[in-house]
Amino acid sequence: MPNRSLATALILSLTASLPALASDWQTVLDEARGQTVYWHAWAGDTRINDYLDWVKRRVRDEHGIELVHVKIDDTGSAVSRVLAEKQAGNHEGGNVDLIWINGENFATMKESELLFGPFAERLPNFALTHPEHNPEIVTDFTLPTEGFESPWGKAQITFYYDAEEIAEAPPSSMSELLAWAEANPGRFTYPRIPDFLGSTFLKQALIAVTEDTEALYVPVKPSDFEAVTAPLWDYLDALHPHLWRSGRQFPANGPELRRLMGDGELALAFTFNPAEPAAAVANFELPESTRSYVLDGGTLGNVHFVAIPYNSPHRAGAMVVANFLLSPEAQARKQDLSVWGDPTVLDVTRLDEDDRARFAQASDNPALLEPEALAETLPEPHPSWMTALQEAWQARYVGR
């Protein structure tokens, strides 16, 4: 499991330095004005893209920064670009100023020394996350962020279903999910690997079926991989024939999974955004009979971040954008079900009264989970497991 003592020591170190580091913020603001910031971010969801358009307008009006959303379908492509620039000797004029990132991509950039920083503790709004009380804010897939990432939002696997089709209790464990799929063929599936949501489903299943969960929280060892993952492949071999289109085809990503639910092709699905089903109901993408839940014993959760490449020519502008993303205004809008529904990383209980009021949400949406339902969050395995699982899945199932 993640080293909690190390995380605590890091938190104390970062928070102790906040006042001194924040004193130069005006210099950062002055340098940022007039800069164009190229933000490489996943663009697979209309609501997210619309939210980023709003961010563009706000940082332009408030800080004189031109923010360009470079739309990508795989964060790894932005990481590869920065790596290629470093190998070519381009250490000052990089083409990537900000990346939406976490997990194995952060691990790759950190190991290859592709990140600018530490910078997160220099952002005035970082203090609003209160990392001393919320250690997940400074931990990414077991790895301490050490200030090289700024938190942006939270995620946790949440299942959702059509209560008009599933009148009884939905499956509450991975073993029950297999039995349910066998009894309801074609009514469930998961996104094609290497999509991050599909890959997260693999990890959730692996945690449930393997006897050696401790191995998942340290770098993967080839000598252990086969034994640790053998129960997962047995599980998937049993599950796939009962999936949508008999497991011969998979949806590309979470939005396509949601569309299949909206079209009535599926009766049960899942997301990495706990508020997504409720937001989709509010936007008439899913029926009002949609309900959300998490598995007994908890589901995988993590924090997603933004990072600045080491060779960004617009670091000041990127820092100002990252700080704005942590503002109560931006975080509350992001969490709004009518906008995106992505959970905040701020410690709302410690905000002032006016800012706390920004986060109040209507509770009459039948698909919206109560916060207590998300209390059991399973930590992410070491990022090396994500890559290893993706490669093994593709070798085993692609082309079969």
CSV table of N, CA and C in Angstrom, one decimal, residues 227-354:
chain,number,residue,atom,x,y,z
A,227,ALA,N,1.6,-14.9,-12.2
A,227,ALA,CA,0.9,-15.5,-11.1
A,227,ALA,C,-0.2,-14.6,-10.5
A,228,VAL,N,0.2,-13.3,-10.4
A,228,VAL,CA,-0.8,-12.3,-9.8
A,228,VAL,C,-2.0,-12.1,-10.6
A,229,THR,N,-1.8,-12.1,-12.0
A,229,THR,CA,-2.9,-11.8,-12.9
A,229,THR,C,-3.6,-13.0,-13.4
A,230,ALA,N,-3.2,-14.2,-13.2
A,230,ALA,CA,-3.8,-15.4,-13.7
A,230,ALA,C,-5.3,-15.4,-13.4
A,231,PRO,N,-5.7,-15.0,-12.1
A,231,PRO,CA,-7.2,-15.0,-11.8
A,231,PRO,C,-7.9,-14.0,-12.6
A,232,LEU,N,-7.3,-12.9,-13.0
A,232,LEU,CA,-8.0,-11.8,-13.8
A,232,LEU,C,-8.3,-12.4,-15.2
A,233,TRP,N,-7.4,-13.0,-15.8
A,233,TRP,CA,-7.6,-13.5,-17.2
A,233,TRP,C,-8.7,-14.6,-17.1
A,234,ASP,N,-8.7,-15.4,-16.1
A,234,ASP,CA,-9.8,-16.4,-15.9
A,234,ASP,C,-11.1,-15.7,-15.8
A,235,TYR,N,-11.1,-14.7,-15.1
A,235,TYR,CA,-12.4,-13.9,-14.9
A,235,TYR,C,-12.9,-13.3,-16.2
A,236,LEU,N,-12.0,-12.7,-16.9
A,236,LEU,CA,-12.3,-12.0,-18.2
A,236,LEU,C,-12.7,-13.0,-19.2
A,237,ASP,N,-12.0,-14.2,-19.3
A,237,ASP,CA,-12.4,-15.2,-20.2
A,237,ASP,C,-13.8,-15.7,-20.0
A,238,ALA,N,-14.2,-15.7,-18.7
A,238,ALA,CA,-15.6,-16.1,-18.4
A,238,ALA,C,-16.6,-15.0,-18.7
A,239,LEU,N,-16.2,-13.8,-18.5
A,239,LEU,CA,-17.1,-12.6,-18.7
A,239,LEU,C,-17.3,-12.3,-20.1
A,240,HIS,N,-16.3,-12.3,-21.0
A,240,HIS,CA,-16.4,-11.7,-22.3
A,240,HIS,C,-17.5,-12.3,-23.2
A,241,PRO,N,-17.7,-13.6,-23.2
A,241,PRO,CA,-18.8,-14.1,-24.0
A,241,PRO,C,-20.2,-13.5,-23.7
A,242,HIS,N,-20.3,-13.0,-22.5
A,242,HIS,CA,-21.7,-12.5,-22.1
A,242,HIS,C,-21.8,-10.9,-22.2
A,243,LEU,N,-20.7,-10.3,-22.7
A,243,LEU,CA,-20.7,-8.8,-22.9
A,243,LEU,C,-21.5,-8.4,-24.1
A,244,TRP,N,-21.7,-7.1,-24.2
A,244,TRP,CA,-22.3,-6.5,-25.4
A,244,TRP,C,-21.5,-7.0,-26.6
A,245,ARG,N,-22.2,-7.4,-27.6
A,245,ARG,CA,-21.6,-7.9,-28.9
A,245,ARG,C,-20.7,-9.1,-28.6
A,246,SER,N,-21.0,-9.9,-27.5
A,246,SER,CA,-20.3,-11.1,-27.1
A,246,SER,C,-18.8,-10.8,-26.9
A,247,GLY,N,-18.4,-9.6,-26.5
A,247,GLY,CA,-17.0,-9.3,-26.3
A,247,GLY,C,-16.2,-9.3,-27.5
A,248,ARG,N,-16.7,-9.3,-28.7
A,248,ARG,CA,-15.9,-9.2,-29.9
A,248,ARG,C,-15.6,-7.7,-30.3
A,249,GLN,N,-16.4,-6.8,-29.7
A,249,GLN,CA,-16.2,-5.4,-29.9
A,249,GLN,C,-16.4,-4.7,-28.6
A,250,PHE,N,-15.7,-3.6,-28.4
A,250,PHE,CA,-15.8,-2.8,-27.2
A,250,PHE,C,-16.0,-1.3,-27.5
A,251,PRO,N,-16.8,-0.6,-26.7
A,251,PRO,CA,-16.9,0.8,-26.9
A,251,PRO,C,-15.5,1.5,-26.7
A,252,ALA,N,-15.4,2.7,-27.4
A,252,ALA,CA,-14.0,3.3,-27.4
A,252,ALA,C,-13.7,3.9,-26.0
A,253,ASN,N,-14.7,4.4,-25.3
A,253,ASN,CA,-14.4,5.2,-24.1
A,253,ASN,C,-15.7,5.4,-23.2
A,254,GLY,N,-15.6,6.1,-22.2
A,254,GLY,CA,-16.7,6.3,-21.3
A,254,GLY,C,-17.9,7.0,-21.9
A,255,PRO,N,-17.7,8.1,-22.7
A,255,PRO,CA,-18.8,8.7,-23.3
A,255,PRO,C,-19.6,7.8,-24.3
A,256,GLU,N,-18.9,6.9,-25.0
A,256,GLU,CA,-19.6,5.9,-25.8
A,256,GLU,C,-20.3,4.9,-25.0
A,257,LEU,N,-19.8,4.5,-23.8
A,257,LEU,CA,-20.4,3.6,-22.9
A,257,LEU,C,-21.7,4.3,-22.4
A,258,ARG,N,-21.7,5.6,-22.1
A,258,ARG,CA,-22.9,6.3,-21.6
A,258,ARG,C,-23.9,6.4,-22.8
A,259,ARG,N,-23.4,6.6,-24.0
A,259,ARG,CA,-24.4,6.6,-25.1
A,259,ARG,C,-25.1,5.3,-25.3
A,260,LEU,N,-24.4,4.2,-25.1
A,260,LEU,CA,-25.0,2.9,-25.2
A,260,LEU,C,-26.1,2.7,-24.1
A,261,MET,N,-25.8,3.3,-23.0
A,261,MET,CA,-26.8,3.2,-21.9
A,261,MET,C,-28.0,4.1,-22.3
A,262,GLY,N,-27.8,5.3,-22.8
A,262,GLY,CA,-28.9,6.1,-23.2
A,262,GLY,C,-29.7,5.6,-24.3
A,263,ASP,N,-29.1,4.8,-25.2
A,263,ASP,CA,-29.8,4.2,-26.3
A,263,ASP,C,-30.5,2.9,-25.9
A,264,GLY,N,-30.3,2.5,-24.7
A,264,GLY,CA,-31.0,1.3,-24.2
A,264,GLY,C,-30.3,0.0,-24.6
A,265,GLU,N,-29.1,0.1,-25.2
A,265,GLU,CA,-28.4,-1.2,-25.5
A,265,GLU,C,-27.8,-1.9,-24.3
A,266,LEU,N,-27.5,-1.1,-23.3
A,266,LEU,CA,-27.0,-1.6,-22.0
A,266,LEU,C,-28.0,-1.3,-20.9
A,267,ALA,N,-27.9,-2.2,-19.9
A,267,ALA,CA,-28.7,-1.9,-18.7
A,267,ALA,C,-27.9,-1.6,-17.5
A,268,LEU,N,-26.6,-1.8,-17.6
A,268,LEU,CA,-25.6,-1.6,-16.5
A,268,LEU,C,-24.3,-1.0,-17.1
A,269,ALA,N,-23.8,0.0,-16.5
A,269,ALA,CA,-22.5,0.6,-16.9
A,269,ALA,C,-21.8,1.1,-15.7
A,270,PHE,N,-20.7,1.8,-16.0
A,270,PHE,CA,-19.9,2.4,-14.9
A,270,PHE,C,-19.1,3.6,-15.5
A,271,THR,N,-18.7,4.5,-14.6
A,271,THR,CA,-18.0,5.7,-14.9
A,271,THR,C,-16.9,5.9,-13.9
A,272,PHE,N,-16.0,6.8,-14.2
A,272,PHE,CA,-15.0,7.2,-13.2
A,272,PHE,C,-15.3,8.5,-12.6
A,273,ASN,N,-16.5,9.1,-12.9
A,273,ASN,CA,-16.9,10.4,-12.4
A,273,ASN,C,-18.2,10.1,-11.6
A,274,PRO,N,-18.2,10.1,-10.3
A,274,PRO,CA,-19.4,9.7,-9.5
A,274,PRO,C,-20.7,10.6,-9.9
A,275,ALA,N,-20.5,11.8,-10.4
A,275,ALA,CA,-21.6,12.7,-10.7
A,275,ALA,C,-22.1,12.5,-12.1
A,276,GLU,N,-21.3,11.8,-13.0
A,276,GLU,CA,-21.7,11.7,-14.4
A,276,GLU,C,-23.1,11.2,-14.6
A,277,PRO,N,-23.5,10.1,-14.0
A,277,PRO,CA,-24.9,9.6,-14.3
A,277,PRO,C,-25.9,10.7,-14.0
A,278,ALA,N,-25.8,11.4,-12.8
A,278,ALA,CA,-26.7,12.4,-12.5
A,278,ALA,C,-26.7,13.6,-13.5
A,279,ALA,N,-25.5,14.0,-13.9
A,279,ALA,CA,-25.3,15.0,-14.9
A,279,ALA,C,-26.0,14.6,-16.2
A,280,ALA,N,-25.8,13.4,-16.6
A,280,ALA,CA,-26.4,12.9,-17.8
A,280,ALA,C,-28.0,12.8,-17.7
A,281,VAL,N,-28.5,12.5,-16.6
A,281,VAL,CA,-29.9,12.6,-16.4
A,281,VAL,C,-30.4,14.0,-16.5
A,282,ALA,N,-29.7,14.9,-15.9
A,282,ALA,CA,-30.1,16.3,-16.0
A,282,ALA,C,-30.0,16.9,-17.4
A,283,ASN,N,-29.2,16.3,-18.2
A,283,ASN,CA,-29.0,16.7,-19.6
A,283,ASN,C,-29.8,15.9,-20.6
A,284,PHE,N,-30.7,15.0,-20.0
A,284,PHE,CA,-31.6,14.2,-20.8
A,284,PHE,C,-30.8,13.1,-21.7
A,285,GLU,N,-29.6,12.8,-21.3
A,285,GLU,CA,-28.9,11.7,-22.0
A,285,GLU,C,-29.2,10.4,-21.4
A,286,LEU,N,-29.6,10.3,-20.2
A,286,LEU,CA,-30.0,9.0,-19.5
A,286,LEU,C,-31.4,9.2,-18.9
A,287,PRO,N,-32.1,8.1,-18.8
A,287,PRO,CA,-33.5,8.2,-18.3
A,287,PRO,C,-33.5,8.5,-16.8
A,288,GLU,N,-34.6,9.1,-16.4
A,288,GLU,CA,-34.8,9.4,-14.9
A,288,GLU,C,-34.8,8.2,-14.1
A,289,SER,N,-34.9,7.0,-14.6
A,289,SER,CA,-34.8,5.7,-13.9
A,289,SER,C,-33.4,5.3,-13.6
A,290,THR,N,-32.4,6.1,-14.0
A,290,THR,CA,-31.0,5.8,-13.8
A,290,THR,C,-30.7,5.9,-12.3
A,291,ARG,N,-30.0,5.0,-11.7
A,291,ARG,CA,-29.5,5.0,-10.3
A,291,ARG,C,-28.0,4.7,-10.3
A,292,SER,N,-27.3,5.2,-9.3
A,292,SER,CA,-25.9,5.1,-9.1
A,292,SER,C,-25.6,4.3,-7.8
A,293,TYR,N,-24.4,3.6,-7.8
A,293,TYR,CA,-24.0,2.9,-6.6
A,293,TYR,C,-22.5,2.6,-6.8
A,294,VAL,N,-21.9,2.2,-5.7
A,294,VAL,CA,-20.6,1.6,-5.7
A,294,VAL,C,-20.6,0.2,-5.1
A,295,LEU,N,-19.6,-0.6,-5.5
A,295,LEU,CA,-19.5,-2.0,-5.0
A,295,LEU,C,-19.3,-2.1,-3.5
A,296,ASP,N,-19.7,-3.1,-2.9
A,296,ASP,CA,-19.4,-3.4,-1.5
A,296,ASP,C,-17.9,-3.5,-1.4
A,297,GLY,N,-17.4,-2.9,-0.3
A,297,GLY,CA,-16.0,-2.9,-0.1
A,297,GLY,C,-15.2,-1.8,-0.8
A,298,GLY,N,-15.9,-1.0,-1.6
A,298,GLY,CA,-15.3,0.2,-2.2
A,298,GLY,C,-14.9,0.0,-3.6
A,299,THR,N,-14.5,1.1,-4.3
A,299,THR,CA,-14.1,1.1,-5.6
A,299,THR,C,-12.8,2.0,-5.8
A,300,LEU,N,-12.1,1.7,-6.8
A,300,LEU,CA,-10.9,2.5,-7.1
A,300,LEU,C,-11.2,4.0,-7.3
A,301,GLY,N,-10.3,4.8,-6.7
A,301,GLY,CA,-10.5,6.2,-6.8
A,301,GLY,C,-9.1,6.9,-7.0
A,302,ASN,N,-9.0,8.1,-7.5
A,302,ASN,CA,-7.8,8.8,-7.6
A,302,ASN,C,-8.0,10.3,-7.8
A,303,VAL,N,-7.0,11.0,-7.9
A,303,VAL,CA,-7.0,12.4,-8.2
A,303,VAL,C,-6.4,12.6,-9.6
A,304,HIS,N,-6.9,13.5,-10.4
A,304,HIS,CA,-6.3,13.9,-11.6
A,304,HIS,C,-5.7,15.3,-11.5
A,305,PHE,N,-4.6,15.5,-12.2
A,305,PHE,CA,-3.8,16.7,-12.0
A,305,PHE,C,-3.5,17.4,-13.3
A,306,VAL,N,-2.8,18.6,-13.2
A,306,VAL,CA,-2.2,19.2,-14.3
A,306,VAL,C,-0.7,19.4,-14.0
A,307,ALA,N,0.1,19.3,-15.0
A,307,ALA,CA,1.6,19.4,-14.9
A,307,ALA,C,2.1,20.3,-16.0
A,308,ILE,N,3.3,20.8,-15.7
A,308,ILE,CA,4.0,21.7,-16.6
A,308,ILE,C,5.3,21.0,-17.1
A,309,PRO,N,5.5,20.8,-18.4
A,309,PRO,CA,6.8,20.3,-18.9
A,309,PRO,C,7.9,21.2,-18.6
A,310,TYR,N,9.1,20.5,-18.4
A,310,TYR,CA,10.3,21.2,-18.0
A,310,TYR,C,10.7,22.3,-19.0
A,311,ASN,N,10.4,22.1,-20.3
A,311,ASN,CA,10.8,23.0,-21.4
A,311,ASN,C,9.7,23.9,-21.9
A,312,SER,N,8.6,24.1,-21.1
A,312,SER,CA,7.6,25.0,-21.5
A,312,SER,C,8.1,26.4,-21.5
A,313,PRO,N,7.9,27.2,-22.6
A,313,PRO,CA,8.4,28.6,-22.6
A,313,PRO,C,7.4,29.5,-21.9
A,314,HIS,N,6.3,29.0,-21.5
A,314,HIS,CA,5.2,29.9,-20.9
A,314,HIS,C,4.9,29.3,-19.5
A,315,ARG,N,5.9,29.1,-18.7
A,315,ARG,CA,5.6,28.5,-17.3
A,315,ARG,C,4.8,29.4,-16.4
A,316,ALA,N,5.0,30.7,-16.5
A,316,ALA,CA,4.2,31.6,-15.6
A,316,ALA,C,2.8,31.5,-16.0
A,317,GLY,N,2.5,31.5,-17.3
A,317,GLY,CA,1.1,31.4,-17.7
A,317,GLY,C,0.5,30.1,-17.3
A,318,ALA,N,1.2,29.0,-17.5
A,318,ALA,CA,0.7,27.7,-17.1
A,318,ALA,C,0.4,27.7,-15.6
A,319,MET,N,1.3,28.3,-14.8
A,319,MET,CA,1.0,28.3,-13.3
A,319,MET,C,-0.2,29.1,-13.0
A,320,VAL,N,-0.4,30.2,-13.7
A,320,VAL,CA,-1.6,31.0,-13.4
A,320,VAL,C,-2.9,30.3,-13.8
A,321,VAL,N,-2.8,29.5,-14.9
A,321,VAL,CA,-4.0,28.7,-15.3
A,321,VAL,C,-4.2,27.6,-14.2
A,322,ALA,N,-3.2,27.0,-13.8
A,322,ALA,CA,-3.3,25.9,-12.8
A,322,ALA,C,-3.9,26.5,-11.5
A,323,ASN,N,-3.5,27.7,-11.1
A,323,ASN,CA,-4.0,28.3,-9.9
A,323,ASN,C,-5.5,28.7,-10.1
A,324,PHE,N,-5.9,29.2,-11.3
A,324,PHE,CA,-7.3,29.5,-11.5
A,324,PHE,C,-8.1,28.2,-11.4
A,325,LEU,N,-7.6,27.1,-11.9
A,325,LEU,CA,-8.4,25.8,-11.9
A,325,LEU,C,-8.6,25.4,-10.5
A,326,LEU,N,-7.9,25.9,-9.5
A,326,LEU,CA,-8.0,25.6,-8.1
A,326,LEU,C,-8.9,26.6,-7.4
A,327,SER,N,-9.3,27.6,-8.1
A,327,SER,CA,-10.2,28.6,-7.4
A,327,SER,C,-11.5,28.1,-7.1
A,328,PRO,N,-12.2,28.6,-6.0
A,328,PRO,CA,-13.5,28.1,-5.7
A,328,PRO,C,-14.5,28.3,-6.9
A,329,GLU,N,-14.3,29.4,-7.6
A,329,GLU,CA,-15.2,29.7,-8.7
A,329,GLU,C,-15.1,28.6,-9.8
A,330,ALA,N,-13.8,28.2,-10.2
A,330,ALA,CA,-13.6,27.2,-11.2
A,330,ALA,C,-14.0,25.8,-10.7
A,331,GLN,N,-13.6,25.5,-9.5
A,331,GLN,CA,-13.9,24.2,-8.9
A,331,GLN,C,-15.4,24.0,-8.8
A,332,ALA,N,-16.1,25.0,-8.3
A,332,ALA,CA,-17.6,24.9,-8.2
A,332,ALA,C,-18.3,24.7,-9.5
A,333,ARG,N,-17.8,25.4,-10.5
A,333,ARG,CA,-18.4,25.3,-11.8
A,333,ARG,C,-18.1,23.9,-12.4
A,334,LYS,N,-16.9,23.4,-12.2
A,334,LYS,CA,-16.6,22.1,-12.7
A,334,LYS,C,-17.5,21.0,-12.0
A,335,GLN,N,-17.8,21.2,-10.8
A,335,GLN,CA,-18.6,20.2,-10.0
A,335,GLN,C,-20.1,20.3,-10.3
A,336,ASP,N,-20.5,21.4,-10.9
A,336,ASP,CA,-21.9,21.7,-11.2
A,336,ASP,C,-22.4,20.6,-12.2
A,337,LEU,N,-23.5,19.9,-11.8
A,337,LEU,CA,-24.0,18.8,-12.7
A,337,LEU,C,-24.4,19.3,-14.1
A,338,SER,N,-24.8,20.6,-14.2
A,338,SER,CA,-25.2,21.1,-15.5
A,338,SER,C,-24.1,21.5,-16.4
A,339,VAL,N,-22.9,21.5,-15.8
A,339,VAL,CA,-21.6,21.8,-16.5
A,339,VAL,C,-20.8,20.6,-16.8
A,340,TRP,N,-20.3,19.9,-15.8
A,340,TRP,CA,-19.4,18.8,-15.9
A,340,TRP,C,-19.8,17.7,-14.9
A,341,GLY,N,-19.8,18.1,-13.6
A,341,GLY,CA,-20.0,17.2,-12.5
A,341,GLY,C,-18.8,16.6,-11.9
A,342,ASP,N,-17.6,17.1,-12.3
A,342,ASP,CA,-16.3,16.5,-11.8
A,342,ASP,C,-16.1,17.0,-10.3
A,343,PRO,N,-15.9,16.1,-9.4
A,343,PRO,CA,-15.8,16.4,-8.0
A,343,PRO,C,-14.6,17.3,-7.7
A,344,THR,N,-14.7,18.2,-6.7
A,344,THR,CA,-13.7,19.2,-6.4
A,344,THR,C,-12.6,18.5,-5.6
A,345,VAL,N,-11.4,19.1,-5.7
A,345,VAL,CA,-10.3,18.7,-4.8
A,345,VAL,C,-10.1,19.7,-3.6
A,346,LEU,N,-10.9,20.7,-3.6
A,346,LEU,CA,-10.8,21.7,-2.5
A,346,LEU,C,-11.5,21.0,-1.2
A,347,ASP,N,-11.0,21.4,-0.1
A,347,ASP,CA,-11.6,21.0,1.2
A,347,ASP,C,-12.7,22.0,1.5
A,348,VAL,N,-13.9,21.7,1.0
A,348,VAL,CA,-15.0,22.6,1.0
A,348,VAL,C,-15.4,23.0,2.5
A,349,THR,N,-15.2,22.1,3.4
A,349,THR,CA,-15.6,22.3,4.8
A,349,THR,C,-14.7,23.5,5.4
A,350,ARG,N,-13.6,23.8,4.8
A,350,ARG,CA,-12.7,24.8,5.4
A,350,ARG,C,-12.7,26.1,4.5
A,351,LEU,N,-13.6,26.2,3.6
A,351,LEU,CA,-13.8,27.4,2.8
A,351,LEU,C,-14.7,28.4,3.6
A,352,ASP,N,-14.6,29.7,3.3
A,352,ASP,CA,-15.5,30.6,3.9
A,352,ASP,C,-16.9,30.4,3.5
A,353,GLU,N,-17.9,31.0,4.1
A,353,GLU,CA,-19.3,30.7,3.9
A,353,GLU,C,-19.7,31.0,2.5
A,354,ASP,N,-19.3,32.1,1.9
A,354,ASP,CA,-19.7,32.4,0.5
A,354,ASP,C,-19.2,31.4,-0.5
